[in-house]
XYZ file of C-alpha atoms in Angstrom:
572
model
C 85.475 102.363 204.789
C 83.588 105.612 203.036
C 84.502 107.221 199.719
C 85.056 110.718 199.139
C 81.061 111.914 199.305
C 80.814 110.060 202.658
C 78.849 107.033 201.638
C 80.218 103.631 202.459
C 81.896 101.279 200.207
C 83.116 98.702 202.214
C 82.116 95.975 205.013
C 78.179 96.823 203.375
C 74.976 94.664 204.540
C 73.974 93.767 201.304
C 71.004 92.119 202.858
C 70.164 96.333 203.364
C 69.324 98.873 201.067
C 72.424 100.590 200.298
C 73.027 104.523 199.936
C 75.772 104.964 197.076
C 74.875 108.480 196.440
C 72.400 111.018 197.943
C 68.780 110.019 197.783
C 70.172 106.802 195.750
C 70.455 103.728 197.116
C 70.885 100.145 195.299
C 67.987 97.954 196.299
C 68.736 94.269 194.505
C 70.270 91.166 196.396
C 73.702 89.299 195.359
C 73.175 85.816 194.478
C 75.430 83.288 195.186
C 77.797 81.517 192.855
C 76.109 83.819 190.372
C 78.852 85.191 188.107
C 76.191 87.993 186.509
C 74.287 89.950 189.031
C 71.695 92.201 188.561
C 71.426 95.981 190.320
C 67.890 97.659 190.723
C 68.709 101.484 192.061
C 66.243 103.223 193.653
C 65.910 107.592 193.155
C 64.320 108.223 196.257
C 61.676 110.626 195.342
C 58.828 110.548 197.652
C 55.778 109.489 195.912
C 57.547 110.434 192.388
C 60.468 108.225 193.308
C 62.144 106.372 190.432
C 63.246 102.707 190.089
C 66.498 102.166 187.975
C 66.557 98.491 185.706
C 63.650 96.895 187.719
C 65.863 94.199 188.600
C 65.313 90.149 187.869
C 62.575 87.566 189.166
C 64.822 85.629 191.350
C 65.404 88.460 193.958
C 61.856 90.235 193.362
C 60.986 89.596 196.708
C 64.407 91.475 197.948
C 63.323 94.280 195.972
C 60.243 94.843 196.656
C 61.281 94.860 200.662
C 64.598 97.188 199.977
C 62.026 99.355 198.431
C 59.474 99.076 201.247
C 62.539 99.925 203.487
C 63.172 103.414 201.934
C 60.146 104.855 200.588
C 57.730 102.019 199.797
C 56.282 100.739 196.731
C 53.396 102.528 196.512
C 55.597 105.511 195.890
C 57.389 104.248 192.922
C 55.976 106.297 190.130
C 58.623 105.867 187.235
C 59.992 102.844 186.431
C 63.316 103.262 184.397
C 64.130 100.396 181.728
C 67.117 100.689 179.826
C 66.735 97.448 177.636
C 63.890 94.232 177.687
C 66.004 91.464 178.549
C 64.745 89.530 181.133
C 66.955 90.533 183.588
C 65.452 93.717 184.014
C 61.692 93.228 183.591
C 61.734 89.858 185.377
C 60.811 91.734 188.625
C 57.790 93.742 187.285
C 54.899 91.511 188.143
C 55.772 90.973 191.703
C 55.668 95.220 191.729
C 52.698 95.432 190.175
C 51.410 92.841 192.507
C 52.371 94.430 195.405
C 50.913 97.839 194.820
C 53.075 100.539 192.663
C 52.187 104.353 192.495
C 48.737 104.696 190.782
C 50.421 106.441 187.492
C 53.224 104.563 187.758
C 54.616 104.714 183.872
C 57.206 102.322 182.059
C 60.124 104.805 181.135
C 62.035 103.464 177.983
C 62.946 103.898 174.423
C 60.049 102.384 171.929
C 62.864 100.254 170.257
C 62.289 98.642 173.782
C 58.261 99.068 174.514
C 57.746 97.195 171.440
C 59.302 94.079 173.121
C 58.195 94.995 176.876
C 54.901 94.788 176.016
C 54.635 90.585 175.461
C 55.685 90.577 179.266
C 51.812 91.401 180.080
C 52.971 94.331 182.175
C 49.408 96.176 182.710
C 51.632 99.158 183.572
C 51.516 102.441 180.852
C 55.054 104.028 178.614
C 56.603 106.768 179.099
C 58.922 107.451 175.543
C 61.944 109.031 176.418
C 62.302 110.543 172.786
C 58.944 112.206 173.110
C 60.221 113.828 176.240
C 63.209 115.917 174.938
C 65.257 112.815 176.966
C 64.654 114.182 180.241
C 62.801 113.644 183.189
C 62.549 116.311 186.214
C 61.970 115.135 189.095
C 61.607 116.715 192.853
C 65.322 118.033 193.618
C 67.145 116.931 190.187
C 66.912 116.042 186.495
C 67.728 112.513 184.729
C 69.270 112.722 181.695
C 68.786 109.747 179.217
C 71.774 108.806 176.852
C 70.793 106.879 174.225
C 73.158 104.003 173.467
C 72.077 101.846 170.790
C 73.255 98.562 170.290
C 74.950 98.225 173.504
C 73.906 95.563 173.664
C 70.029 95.997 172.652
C 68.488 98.645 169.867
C 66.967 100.656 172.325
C 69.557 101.078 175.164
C 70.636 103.746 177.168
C 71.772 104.753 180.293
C 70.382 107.265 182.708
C 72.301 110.165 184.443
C 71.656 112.012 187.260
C 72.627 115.253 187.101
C 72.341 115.934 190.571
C 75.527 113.864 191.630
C 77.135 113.022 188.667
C 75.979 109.046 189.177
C 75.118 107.484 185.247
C 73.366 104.232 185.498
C 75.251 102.577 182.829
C 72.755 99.562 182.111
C 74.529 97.101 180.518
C 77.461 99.114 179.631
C 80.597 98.771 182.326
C 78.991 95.890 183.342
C 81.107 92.553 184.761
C 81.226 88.960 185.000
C 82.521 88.800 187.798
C 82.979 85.888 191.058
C 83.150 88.710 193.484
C 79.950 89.624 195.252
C 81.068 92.973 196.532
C 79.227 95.880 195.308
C 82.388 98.187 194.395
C 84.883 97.461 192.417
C 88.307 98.216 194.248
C 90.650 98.771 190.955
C 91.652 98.183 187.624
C 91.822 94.443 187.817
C 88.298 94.811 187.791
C 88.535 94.945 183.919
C 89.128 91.583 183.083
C 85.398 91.097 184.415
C 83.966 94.078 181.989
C 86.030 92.598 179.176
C 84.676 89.390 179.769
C 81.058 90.446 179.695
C 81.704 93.003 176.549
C 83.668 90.876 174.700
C 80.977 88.795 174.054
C 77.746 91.063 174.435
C 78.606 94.169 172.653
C 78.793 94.677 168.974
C 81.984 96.376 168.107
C 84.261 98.750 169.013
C 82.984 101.734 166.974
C 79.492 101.609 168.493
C 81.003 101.472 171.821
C 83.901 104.261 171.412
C 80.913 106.124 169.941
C 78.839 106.386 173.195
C 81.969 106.761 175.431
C 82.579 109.965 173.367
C 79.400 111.091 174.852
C 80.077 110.313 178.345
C 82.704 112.051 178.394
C 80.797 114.961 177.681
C 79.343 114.494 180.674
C 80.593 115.116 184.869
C 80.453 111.976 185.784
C 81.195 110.571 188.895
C 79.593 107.651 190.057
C 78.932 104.185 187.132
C 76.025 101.917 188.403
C 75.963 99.259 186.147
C 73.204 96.950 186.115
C 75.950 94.274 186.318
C 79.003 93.533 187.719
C 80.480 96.471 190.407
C 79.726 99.945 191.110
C 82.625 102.438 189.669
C 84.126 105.225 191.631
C 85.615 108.015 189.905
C 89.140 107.716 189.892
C 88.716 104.127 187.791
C 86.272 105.617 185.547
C 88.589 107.283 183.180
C 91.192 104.480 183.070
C 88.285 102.241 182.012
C 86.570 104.037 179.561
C 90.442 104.151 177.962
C 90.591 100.140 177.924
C 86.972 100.089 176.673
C 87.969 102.169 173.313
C 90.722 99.758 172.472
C 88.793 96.306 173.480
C 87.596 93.836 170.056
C 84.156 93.165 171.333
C 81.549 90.656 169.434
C 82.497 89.120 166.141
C 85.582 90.879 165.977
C 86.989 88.137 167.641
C 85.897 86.261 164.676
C 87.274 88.618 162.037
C 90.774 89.144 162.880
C 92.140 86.798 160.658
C 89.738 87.110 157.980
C 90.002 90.620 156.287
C 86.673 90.505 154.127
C 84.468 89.601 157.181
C 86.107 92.865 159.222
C 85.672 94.984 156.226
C 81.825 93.858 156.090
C 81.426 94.452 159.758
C 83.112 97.687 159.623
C 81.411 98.565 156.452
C 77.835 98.110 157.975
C 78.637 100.109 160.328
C 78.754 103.056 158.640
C 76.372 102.806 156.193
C 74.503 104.351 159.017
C 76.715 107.278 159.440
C 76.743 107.566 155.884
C 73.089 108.202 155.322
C 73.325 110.769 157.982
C 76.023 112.487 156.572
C 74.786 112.254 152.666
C 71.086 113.680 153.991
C 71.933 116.819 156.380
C 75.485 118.099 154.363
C 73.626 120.040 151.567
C 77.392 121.552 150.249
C 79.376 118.348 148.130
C 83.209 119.050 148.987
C 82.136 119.157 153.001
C 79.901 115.896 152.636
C 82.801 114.224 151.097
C 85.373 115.278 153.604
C 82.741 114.238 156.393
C 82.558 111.014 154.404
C 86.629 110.409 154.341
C 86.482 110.755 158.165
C 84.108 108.375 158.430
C 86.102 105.848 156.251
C 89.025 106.590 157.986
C 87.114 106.202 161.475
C 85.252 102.925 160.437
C 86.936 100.768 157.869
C 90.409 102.020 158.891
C 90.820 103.845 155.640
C 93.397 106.351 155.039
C 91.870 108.487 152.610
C 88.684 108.596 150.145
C 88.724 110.441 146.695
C 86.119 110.308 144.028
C 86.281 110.863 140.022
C 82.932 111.988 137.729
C 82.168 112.262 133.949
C 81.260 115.781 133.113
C 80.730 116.175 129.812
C 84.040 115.534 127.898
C 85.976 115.966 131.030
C 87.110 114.077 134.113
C 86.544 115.765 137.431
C 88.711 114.445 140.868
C 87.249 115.161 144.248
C 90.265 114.434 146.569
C 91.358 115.497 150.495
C 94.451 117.844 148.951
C 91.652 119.883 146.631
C 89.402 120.265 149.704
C 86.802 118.165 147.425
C 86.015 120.992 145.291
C 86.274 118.701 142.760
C 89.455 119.166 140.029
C 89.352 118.229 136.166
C 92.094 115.737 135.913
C 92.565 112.758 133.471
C 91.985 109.741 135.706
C 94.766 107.111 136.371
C 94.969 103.586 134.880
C 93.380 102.016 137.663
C 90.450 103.871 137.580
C 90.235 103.315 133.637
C 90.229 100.009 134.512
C 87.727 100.513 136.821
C 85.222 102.121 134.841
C 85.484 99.424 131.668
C 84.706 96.820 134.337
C 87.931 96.012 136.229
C 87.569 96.537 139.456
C 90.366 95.790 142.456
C 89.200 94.586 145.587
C 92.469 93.507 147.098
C 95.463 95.860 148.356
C 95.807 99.169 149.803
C 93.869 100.973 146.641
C 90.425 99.715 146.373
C 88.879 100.703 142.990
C 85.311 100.574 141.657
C 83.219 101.878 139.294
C 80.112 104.291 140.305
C 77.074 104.144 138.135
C 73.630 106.327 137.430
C 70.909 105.151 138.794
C 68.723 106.560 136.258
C 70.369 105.115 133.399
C 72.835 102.791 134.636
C 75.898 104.192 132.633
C 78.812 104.677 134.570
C 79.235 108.147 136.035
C 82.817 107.895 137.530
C 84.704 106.160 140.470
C 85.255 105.687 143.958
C 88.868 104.769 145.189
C 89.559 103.710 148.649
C 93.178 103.875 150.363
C 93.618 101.237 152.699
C 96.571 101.221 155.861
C 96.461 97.643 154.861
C 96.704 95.377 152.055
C 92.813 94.281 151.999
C 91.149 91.156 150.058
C 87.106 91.933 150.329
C 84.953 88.689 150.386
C 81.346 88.888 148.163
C 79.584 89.557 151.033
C 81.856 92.568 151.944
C 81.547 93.674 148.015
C 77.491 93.499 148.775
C 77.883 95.834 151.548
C 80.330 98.156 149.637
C 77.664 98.580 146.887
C 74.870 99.020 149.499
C 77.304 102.273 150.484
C 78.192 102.992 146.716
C 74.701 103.772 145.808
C 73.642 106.078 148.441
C 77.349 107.871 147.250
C 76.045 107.860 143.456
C 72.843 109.294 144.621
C 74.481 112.020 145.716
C 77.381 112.152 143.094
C 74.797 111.981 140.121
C 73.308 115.140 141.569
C 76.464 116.891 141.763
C 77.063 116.226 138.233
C 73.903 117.827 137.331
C 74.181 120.699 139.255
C 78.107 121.377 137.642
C 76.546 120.731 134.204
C 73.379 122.926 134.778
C 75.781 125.653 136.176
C 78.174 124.853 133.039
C 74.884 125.853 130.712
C 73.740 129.061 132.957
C 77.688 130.139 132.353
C 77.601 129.391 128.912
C 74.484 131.171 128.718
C 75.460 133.999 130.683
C 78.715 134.425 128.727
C 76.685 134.394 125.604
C 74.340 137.116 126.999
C 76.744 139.272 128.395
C 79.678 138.854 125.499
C 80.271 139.921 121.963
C 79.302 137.070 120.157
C 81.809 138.655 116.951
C 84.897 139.221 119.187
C 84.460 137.750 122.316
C 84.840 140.792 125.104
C 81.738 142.398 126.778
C 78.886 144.030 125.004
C 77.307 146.611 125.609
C 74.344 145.231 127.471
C 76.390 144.743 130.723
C 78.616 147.762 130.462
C 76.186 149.994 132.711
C 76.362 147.383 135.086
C 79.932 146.730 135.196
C 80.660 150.344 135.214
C 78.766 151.055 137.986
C 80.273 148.256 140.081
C 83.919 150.156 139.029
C 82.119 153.365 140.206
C 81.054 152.234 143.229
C 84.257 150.777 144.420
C 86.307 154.024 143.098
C 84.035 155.921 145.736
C 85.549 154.133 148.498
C 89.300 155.801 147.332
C 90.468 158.760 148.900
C 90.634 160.144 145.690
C 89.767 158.658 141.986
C 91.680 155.741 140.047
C 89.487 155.043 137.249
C 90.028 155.899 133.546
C 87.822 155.033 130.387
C 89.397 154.656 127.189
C 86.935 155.294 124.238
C 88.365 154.065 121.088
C 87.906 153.832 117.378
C 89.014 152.230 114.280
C 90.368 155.067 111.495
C 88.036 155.336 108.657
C 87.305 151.440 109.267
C 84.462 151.877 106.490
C 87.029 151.607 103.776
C 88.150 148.045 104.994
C 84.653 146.676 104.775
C 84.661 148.333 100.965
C 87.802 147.315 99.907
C 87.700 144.101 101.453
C 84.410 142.945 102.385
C 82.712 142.388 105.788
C 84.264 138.944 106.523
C 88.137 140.863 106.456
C 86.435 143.334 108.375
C 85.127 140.651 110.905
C 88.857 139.301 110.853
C 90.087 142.587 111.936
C 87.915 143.474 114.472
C 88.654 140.141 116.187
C 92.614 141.089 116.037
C 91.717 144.561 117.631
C 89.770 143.088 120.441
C 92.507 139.938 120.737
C 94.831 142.817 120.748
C 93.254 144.833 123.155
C 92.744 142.047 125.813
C 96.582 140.964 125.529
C 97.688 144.868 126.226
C 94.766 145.422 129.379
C 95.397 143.992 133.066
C 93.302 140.872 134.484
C 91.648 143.762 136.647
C 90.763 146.112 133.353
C 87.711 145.261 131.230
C 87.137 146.054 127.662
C 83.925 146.395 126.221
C 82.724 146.632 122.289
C 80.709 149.743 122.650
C 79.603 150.084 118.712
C 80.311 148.475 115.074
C 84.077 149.562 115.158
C 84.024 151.491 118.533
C 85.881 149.744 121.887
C 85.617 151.136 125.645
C 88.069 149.957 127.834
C 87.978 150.723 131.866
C 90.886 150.764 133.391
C 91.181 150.378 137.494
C 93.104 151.866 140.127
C 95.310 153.602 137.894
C 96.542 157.316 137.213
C 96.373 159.365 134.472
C 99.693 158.947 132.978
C 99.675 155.163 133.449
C 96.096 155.564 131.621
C 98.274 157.180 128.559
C 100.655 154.996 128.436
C 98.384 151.653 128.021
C 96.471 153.851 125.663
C 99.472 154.688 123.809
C 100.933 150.592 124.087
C 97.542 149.678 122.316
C 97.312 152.551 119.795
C 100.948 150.872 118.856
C 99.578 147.448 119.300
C 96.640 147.865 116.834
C 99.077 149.877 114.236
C 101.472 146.972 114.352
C 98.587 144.587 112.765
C 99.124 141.335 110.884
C 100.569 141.012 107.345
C 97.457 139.415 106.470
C 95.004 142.254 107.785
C 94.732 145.502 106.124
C 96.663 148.422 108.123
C 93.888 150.017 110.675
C 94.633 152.596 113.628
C 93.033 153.546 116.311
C 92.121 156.530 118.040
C 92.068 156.653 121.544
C 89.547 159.324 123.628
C 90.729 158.929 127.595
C 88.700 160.206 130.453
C 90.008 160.552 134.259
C 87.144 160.142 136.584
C 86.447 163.341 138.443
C 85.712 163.393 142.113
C 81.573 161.809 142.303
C 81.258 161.450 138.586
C 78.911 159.123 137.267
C 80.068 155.795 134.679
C 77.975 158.039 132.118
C 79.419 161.235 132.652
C 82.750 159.725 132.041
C 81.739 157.814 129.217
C 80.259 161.175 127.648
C 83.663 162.969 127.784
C 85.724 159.889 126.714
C 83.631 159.709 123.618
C 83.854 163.897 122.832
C 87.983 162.953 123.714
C 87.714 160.712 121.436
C 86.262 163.117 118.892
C 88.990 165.553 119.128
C 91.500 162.581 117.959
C 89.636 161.961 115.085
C 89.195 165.454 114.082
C 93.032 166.387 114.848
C 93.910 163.980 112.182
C 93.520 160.079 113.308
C 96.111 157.533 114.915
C 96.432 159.257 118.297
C 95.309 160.024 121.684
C 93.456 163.158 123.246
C 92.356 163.510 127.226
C 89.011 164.985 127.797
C 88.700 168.443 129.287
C 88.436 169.139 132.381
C 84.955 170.867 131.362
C 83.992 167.966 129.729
């Protein structure tokens, strides 16, 4: 029988070298009764050829004489091992001692030299992480996918690019009582199960490098153990794979606090990742509720801070912008030293780590009711303070920002009444200006304006009255203007207001509804009016230019006898 790409798959010589894709052929030896057999592949290369998971001591000699059969040892330059176990290496010294390429080179991870090494190989390392995880080779390129943890540190499989053939390592692999070298369907899974249940961590790790297989064209799955996958059963495995409970999972599912550790340690990695690369808070916190929700089986992550005399919320619905909101009871709770470890809404407290005062909360929503054990607690705190790290320098950024607003208010407003001074009018103006230029024709009106014969208030009075009434007049003048209008306090008693994207005769009549305003003053004030100078913008005029007839506008009022409202000339 022959498979789609023409190379056989059934009623093999296994005592032969077999061809399973082009230029690939597996060169190990089935033992029998063995339930866990180990596949060396050969990348026939010429004298560059490659040599996929060495293969074990107790069929070295069948290696080494599949090898001879195809391109000999002495051609075997690169030497491809995806873990340490013994299973792999165990053939190395027989290679060596029958003659391997001159340069022939250990190709691995260093998670895995560092344990190679003690084998007494006298053969060199190649680091797949110093070599942009690639190796190019005669007629195609491997690509190495790292796959940590599954089931060693420094695992990962190989793929060949040329034909879509990944040699899987120990992923896919099998127990399995068969000793034929493809598997023929899906019952074939009870024999991966078998071997993953017990040799792989956890599910996450292993849906995590499936991900990135599927990323890839794959074809062909040489595993070092087990049975060779074709590609119509790859799919449908990789699909039981993501759902299997693999290592001490089978241990936690009745205990609650021992899953949430597991899954908890878990992402701790992911979680320092995250925390270090995502400079912007509200996207580092939604990365982080995906990652609760993908690892502890969360269903949603919010956060509360201290800032100052307020309570900030950084939840999913805000985006985590972060929201000022009185926190709820449980949080209070929280905070004073309550925690809740148990039920769907875990609560804890969050603390500085400079001065060890609490700084907020962290609540996590849970799909289902959840006791945590101590040793799950430890692990939660482990991921708390890299989160207060982080949430300790958002604080201090929001308060610094809090001070440069504070300041820049202070620097930019009236300090008596509270609009804009004077200092940032010309730039304000201009930025009016500048977007009036972009109209087909001008929409911009100044309104210079003065309190009547204001002197006689401070006289009569004294300054403090007149203080008084120059904060109703500017309170006044800020209720009567649009969100989009600004008012200014030009001078002791004098007030510019700028009005936007308005025409003359609405210009008049706010000028007139705040002439009326200011008339209408307080019982407790003495009577003031105002007189209003108003100044169109003319087609290119500059903020000054306007300003300059406003205020000669403004004149005319105050010369034509007070309380009223005059439009600057045309001329000026």
């Amino acid at each position: 029988m022959e498979s789609n790409d023409g190379f056989a798959t059934g009623d093999l010589n296994l005592d032969e070298p077999v061809e399973i894709a082009p230029r690939v052929w597996w060169v190990g030896q089935m033992i029998p009764e063995d339930r866990f057999q180990c596949h060396p592949y050969l990348i026939e290369q010429g004298e560059n050829s490659v040599l996929i998971d060495p293969g074990s001591a107790l069929i070295a000699s069948d290696i080494v004489r599949k090898i001879d059969r195809v391109v000999g040892v002495k051609n075997v330059r690169w030497l491809v091992c995806s873990h340490a176990d013994p299973d792999i290496i165990g053939a190395l010294p027989a290679l060596v001692a029958r003659g391997l390429h001159p340069e022939a080179r250990i190709v691995t991870h260093w998670r895995d030299q560092v344990l190679i090494i003690h084998s007494g190989t006298p053969l060199g390392y190649w680091r797949i992480e110093e070599h942009e995880w690639r190796l190019d080779l005669e007629d195609r390129t491997l690509r190495f996918v790292f796959s940590p943890y599954l089931h060693f540190a420094g695992a990962f499989g190989t793929f060949d690019e040329s034909n879509g053939t990944y040699f899987s390592g120990d992923l896919f692999g099998g127990f399995t009582d068969q000793t034929s070298l493809y598997a023929e369907g899906l019952e074939y899974f009870e024999a991966i199960r078998a071997f993953h249940e017990h040799y792989m961590p956890d599910r996450e790790i292993l849906a995590h490098t499936l991900s990135r297989l599927r990323e890839l064209s794959v074809h062909l799955i040489a595993p070092q153990h087990g049975q060779i996958l074709r590609e119509a059963l790859i799919e449908p495995m990789m699909d039981r794979l993501e759902k299997l409970e693999t290592g001490v999972y089978l241990l936690a599912r009745e205990d609650q606090g021992l899953r949430f550790l597991l899954l908890a340690n878990q992402a701790l990695s992911g979680l320092t990742n995250i925390l270090i690369h995502e400079s912007r808070f509200s996207a580092a916190l939604g990365d982080l509720d995906q990652l609760a929700r993908q690892t502890l089986g969360a269903t949603g992550l919010e956060l509360w801070a201290r800032l100052g005399a307020t309570t900030v919320h950084f939840a999913a619905e805000s985006g985590y912008e972060g929201v000022e909101e009185p926190w709820p009871e449980d949080v209070e709770a929280a905070v004073q030293g309550a925690p809740v470890f148990q039920g769907t809404r875990l609560v804890w407290a969050l603390y500085s780590l400079n001065t060890q005062q609490v700084t907020g909360a962290a609540v996590l929503h849970m799909s289902n009711p959840t006791t945590l054990n101590s040793a799950a607690r430890e692990v939660l705190n482990q991921i708390s303070g890299l989160v207060e790290v982080r949430l300790e320098r958002e604080i201090l950024e929001r308060q610094v920002e809090m001070e440069r607003t504070s300041w820049r208010n202070r620097a930019l407003h009236d300090s008596l009444t509270g609009v804009l001074n004077r200092a940032s009018m010309d730039g304000v103006l201009a930025e009016y200006v500048v977007r009036d230029e972009t109209r087909e024709s001008p929409r911009l009106v100044l309104l210079m304006m003065d309190l009547d014969q204001f002197k006689r208030v401070n006289d009569e009075f004294g300054h403090g009255v007149g203080d008084e009434v120059l904060r109703f007049v500017a309170e006044a003048l800020r209720r009567a203007l649009r969100p989009a209008d600004v008012v200014f306090r030009y001078g002791g008693e004098e007030f510019l207001a700028c009005l936007d994207d308005v025409t003359l005769e609405v210009a008049l009549v706010v000028a007139e509804r705040l002439r009326a305003a200011v008339a209408r003053g307080p019982e407790s004030l003495p009577p003031v009016t105002l007189s209003v100078g108003i100044a169109p913008r003319r087609v290119g005029e500059s903020a000054p230019s306007m300003i300059e007839r406003a205020d000669a506008a403004l004149y005319r009022a105050k010369a034509e006898g007070r309380d009223r409202l005059e439009v600057a000339n045309d001329d000026g």
